[in-house]
PDB file of C-alpha atoms in Angstrom:
ATOM      1  CA  MET A 145     258.631  14.522   3.794  1.00 49.00           C
ATOM      2  CA  ARG A 146     257.523  10.822   3.482  1.00 45.00           C
ATOM      3  CA  PHE A 147     256.286  10.862   7.120  1.00 43.00           C
ATOM      4  CA  LYS A 148     254.029  13.780   6.043  1.00 43.00           C
ATOM      5  CA  LEU A 149     252.698  12.152   3.094  1.00 38.00           C
ATOM      6  CA  LEU A 150     251.980   9.049   5.146  1.00 40.00           C
ATOM      7  CA  VAL A 151     250.103  11.064   7.777  1.00 41.00           C
ATOM      8  CA  ALA A 152     248.085  12.832   5.030  1.00 43.00           C
ATOM      9  CA  ALA A 153     247.157   9.429   3.437  1.00 44.00           C
ATOM     10  CA  ILE A 154     246.017   7.890   6.565  1.00 44.00           C
ATOM     11  CA  ALA A 155     243.929  11.009   7.427  1.00 43.00           C
ATOM     12  CA  MET A 156     242.358  10.829   4.072  1.00 43.00           C
ATOM     13  CA  ALA A 157     241.475   7.154   4.427  1.00 43.00           C
ATOM     14  CA  GLY A 158     239.757   8.003   7.762  1.00 44.00           C
ATOM     15  CA  ALA A 159     237.770  10.608   6.232  1.00 43.00           C
ATOM     16  CA  THR A 160     236.124   8.422   3.394  1.00 40.00           C
ATOM     17  CA  PRO A 161     232.546   7.813   3.723  1.00 44.00           C
ATOM     18  CA  ALA A 162     231.270   4.186   4.903  1.00 47.00           C
ATOM     19  CA  LEU A 163     230.570   1.885   2.203  1.00 50.00           C
ATOM     20  CA  ALA A 164     227.073   0.395   1.873  1.00 56.00           C
ATOM     21  CA  GLU A 165     226.638  -3.224   2.696  1.00 69.00           C
ATOM     22  CA  ASN A 166     224.647  -5.754   1.066  1.00 81.00           C
ATOM     23  CA  TRP A 167     221.559  -6.719   3.296  1.00 85.00           C
ATOM     24  CA  ASP A 168     218.380  -8.477   3.041  1.00 91.00           C
ATOM     25  CA  PHE A 169     215.119  -9.237   4.814  1.00 94.00           C
ATOM     26  CA  VAL A 170     212.226 -11.577   4.128  1.00 96.00           C
ATOM     27  CA  LEU A 171     209.040  -9.834   2.966  1.00 96.00           C
ATOM     28  CA  VAL A 172     205.894 -11.894   3.675  1.00 97.00           C
ATOM     29  CA  ASN A 173     203.141 -10.691   1.470  1.00 97.00           C
ATOM     30  CA  LYS A 174     200.034 -10.414   3.720  1.00 97.00           C
ATOM     31  CA  THR A 175     198.416  -7.616   1.543  1.00 97.00           C
ATOM     32  CA  GLY A 176     195.977  -9.627  -0.344  1.00 96.00           C
ATOM     33  CA  LYS A 177     197.457  -8.261  -3.557  1.00 95.00           C
ATOM     34  CA  THR A 178     200.172  -9.430  -5.929  1.00 94.00           C
ATOM     35  CA  ILE A 179     203.193  -7.159  -5.749  1.00 93.00           C
ATOM     36  CA  THR A 180     205.041  -6.245  -8.921  1.00 90.00           C
ATOM     37  CA  MET A 181     207.776  -3.906  -7.470  1.00 90.00           C
ATOM     38  CA  VAL A 182     209.580  -3.368  -4.177  1.00 93.00           C
ATOM     39  CA  GLU A 183     211.682  -0.423  -3.392  1.00 93.00           C
ATOM     40  CA  VAL A 184     213.489   0.550  -0.225  1.00 94.00           C
ATOM     41  CA  ALA A 185     214.840   3.857   1.018  1.00 95.00           C
ATOM     42  CA  VAL A 186     216.437   5.147   4.190  1.00 95.00           C
ATOM     43  CA  ALA A 187     213.401   5.955   6.506  1.00 96.00           C
ATOM     44  CA  GLY A 188     212.182   9.453   5.550  1.00 96.00           C
ATOM     45  CA  SER A 189     214.836  10.022   2.899  1.00 96.00           C
ATOM     46  CA  GLY A 190     212.447   9.425  -0.117  1.00 95.00           C
ATOM     47  CA  GLU A 191     215.463   8.170  -2.021  1.00 95.00           C
ATOM     48  CA  TRP A 192     213.954   4.908  -3.375  1.00 95.00           C
ATOM     49  CA  LYS A 193     216.106   2.003  -4.749  1.00 90.00           C
ATOM     50  CA  LYS A 194     214.587  -1.028  -6.338  1.00 86.00           C
ATOM     51  CA  ASP A 195     215.438  -4.348  -4.548  1.00 81.00           C
ATOM     52  CA  LYS A 196     218.419  -6.073  -5.978  1.00 76.00           C
ATOM     53  CA  ARG A 197     216.818  -9.252  -7.511  1.00 67.00           C
ATOM     54  CA  ASP A 198     218.838 -12.103  -8.578  1.00 50.00           C
ATOM     55  CA  GLU A 199     219.144 -12.203 -12.499  1.00 48.00           C
ATOM     56  CA  ASP A 200     217.409 -15.627 -12.613  1.00 50.00           C
ATOM     57  CA  MET A 201     214.448 -14.175 -10.804  1.00 53.00           C
ATOM     58  CA  GLY A 202     213.567 -11.633 -13.673  1.00 61.00           C
ATOM     59  CA  ASP A 203     210.352  -9.845 -12.989  1.00 68.00           C
ATOM     60  CA  ARG A 204     208.958 -12.259 -10.705  1.00 78.00           C
ATOM     61  CA  LYS A 205     205.561 -11.150  -9.098  1.00 90.00           C
ATOM     62  CA  ILE A 206     205.012 -11.773  -5.226  1.00 93.00           C
ATOM     63  CA  LYS A 207     201.559 -13.279  -4.836  1.00 96.00           C
ATOM     64  CA  PRO A 208     199.570 -13.167  -1.588  1.00 97.00           C
ATOM     65  CA  GLY A 209     201.060 -15.466   1.003  1.00 97.00           C
ATOM     66  CA  ASP A 210     204.380 -15.608  -0.906  1.00 96.00           C
ATOM     67  CA  ASP A 211     207.706 -14.937   1.081  1.00 95.00           C
ATOM     68  CA  TYR A 212     210.228 -12.838  -0.905  1.00 93.00           C
ATOM     69  CA  THR A 213     213.789 -11.988   0.051  1.00 93.00           C
ATOM     70  CA  VAL A 214     214.519  -8.252  -0.543  1.00 92.00           C
ATOM     71  CA  HIS A 215     218.197  -7.459  -1.311  1.00 91.00           C
ATOM     72  CA  PHE A 216     219.211  -3.916  -0.616  1.00 89.00           C
ATOM     73  CA  ASP A 217     222.323  -1.769   0.430  1.00 85.00           C
ATOM     74  CA  LYS A 218     222.293  -0.897   3.969  1.00 83.00           C
ATOM     75  CA  ASP A 219     223.315   2.618   4.421  1.00 81.00           C
ATOM     76  CA  GLY A 220     226.168   2.723   7.255  1.00 85.00           C
ATOM     77  CA  LYS A 221     224.561   2.269  10.793  1.00 89.00           C
ATOM     78  CA  VAL A 222     221.046   3.223   9.641  1.00 93.00           C
ATOM     79  CA  CYS A 223     218.567   0.431  10.638  1.00 95.00           C
ATOM     80  CA  LYS A 224     215.010   1.805   9.764  1.00 96.00           C
ATOM     81  CA  TYR A 225     213.905   1.785   6.056  1.00 96.00           C
ATOM     82  CA  ASP A 226     210.913   2.802   4.478  1.00 97.00           C
ATOM     83  CA  VAL A 227     209.448  -0.070   2.029  1.00 97.00           C
ATOM     84  CA  ARG A 228     207.365   0.954  -1.078  1.00 96.00           C
ATOM     85  CA  MET A 229     205.450  -1.593  -3.050  1.00 95.00           C
ATOM     86  CA  THR A 230     203.563  -1.413  -6.185  1.00 93.00           C
ATOM     87  CA  PHE A 231     200.626  -4.028  -6.953  1.00 94.00           C
ATOM     88  CA  GLU A 232     199.494  -5.503 -10.073  1.00 92.00           C
ATOM     89  CA  GLY A 233     196.750  -3.646 -11.656  1.00 91.00           C
ATOM     90  CA  ASP A 234     197.364  -0.445  -9.626  1.00 86.00           C
ATOM     91  CA  ASP A 235     200.286   1.888 -10.061  1.00 81.00           C
ATOM     92  CA  THR A 236     199.802   3.618  -6.844  1.00 84.00           C
ATOM     93  CA  PRO A 237     202.525   2.624  -4.503  1.00 93.00           C
ATOM     94  CA  VAL A 238     202.036   2.047  -0.954  1.00 97.00           C
ATOM     95  CA  ILE A 239     204.698   2.816   1.868  1.00 98.00           C
ATOM     96  CA  TRP A 240     205.377   0.880   4.976  1.00 98.00           C
ATOM     97  CA  ALA A 241     207.382   3.454   7.186  1.00 97.00           C
ATOM     98  CA  GLY A 242     210.350   2.694   9.520  1.00 97.00           C
ATOM     99  CA  PHE A 243     210.749  -1.103   9.060  1.00 97.00           C
ATOM    100  CA  ASP A 244     213.854  -1.969  11.474  1.00 96.00           C
ATOM    101  CA  ALA A 245     215.804  -4.175   9.145  1.00 94.00           C
ATOM    102  CA  CYS A 246     218.497  -4.666  11.989  1.00 94.00           C
ATOM    103  CA  LYS A 247     215.968  -6.055  14.550  1.00 95.00           C
ATOM    104  CA  PHE A 248     213.893  -8.071  12.137  1.00 96.00           C
ATOM    105  CA  ALA A 249     214.804 -10.708   9.518  1.00 95.00           C
ATOM    106  CA  PHE A 250     211.216 -11.279   8.421  1.00 96.00           C
ATOM    107  CA  GLY A 251     208.360  -8.721   7.942  1.00 97.00           C
ATOM    108  CA  ASP A 252     204.738  -9.574   7.501  1.00 98.00           C
ATOM    109  CA  PHE A 253     203.584  -6.654   5.307  1.00 98.00           C
ATOM    110  CA  ALA A 254     199.815  -6.294   5.474  1.00 98.00           C
ATOM    111  CA  LEU A 255     197.088  -3.848   4.561  1.00 96.00           C
ATOM    112  CA  THR A 256     194.637  -3.520   7.418  1.00 93.00           C
ATOM    113  CA  ASN A 257     191.651  -1.587   6.208  1.00 93.00           C
ATOM    114  CA  GLY A 258     193.795   0.026   3.513  1.00 90.00           C
ATOM    115  CA  VAL A 259     196.441   1.134   5.995  1.00 96.00           C
ATOM    116  CA  PRO A 260     199.977  -0.376   5.646  1.00 97.00           C
ATOM    117  CA  THR A 261     200.973  -2.277   8.601  1.00 96.00           C
ATOM    118  CA  VAL A 262     204.093  -4.511   9.202  1.00 96.00           C
ATOM    119  CA  LYS A 263     204.901  -7.029  12.075  1.00 95.00           C
ATOM    120  CA  GLY A 264     208.498  -7.969  12.406  1.00 93.00           C
ATOM    121  CA  THR A 265     209.856 -11.164  13.481  1.00 89.00           C
TER     122      THR A 265
END
């Protein structure tokens, strides 16, 4: 009987979903605008989560040219994330699709003729 319980416990442990990992990347603001909010979602999911700002940073605004470390929960083996930003004076968010957070530790996020572009390094 104990053997069956042990086998069942092992099977259930293997069936548990993968836990999210804390990850980050450095956002370089090349948009020409002040960013007031950054959100991250698994690419194409539309399930936005605000970045995990350190408590001492408060509601810091990211000015043009600033670097900012975005903290988020990596979802299993997923590497590509959509990044949504809201700007000061404009509540319309802009989305950068498919940033590869596994491949790039830094991203130069820009607006080129109003089109979101990102160059990862």
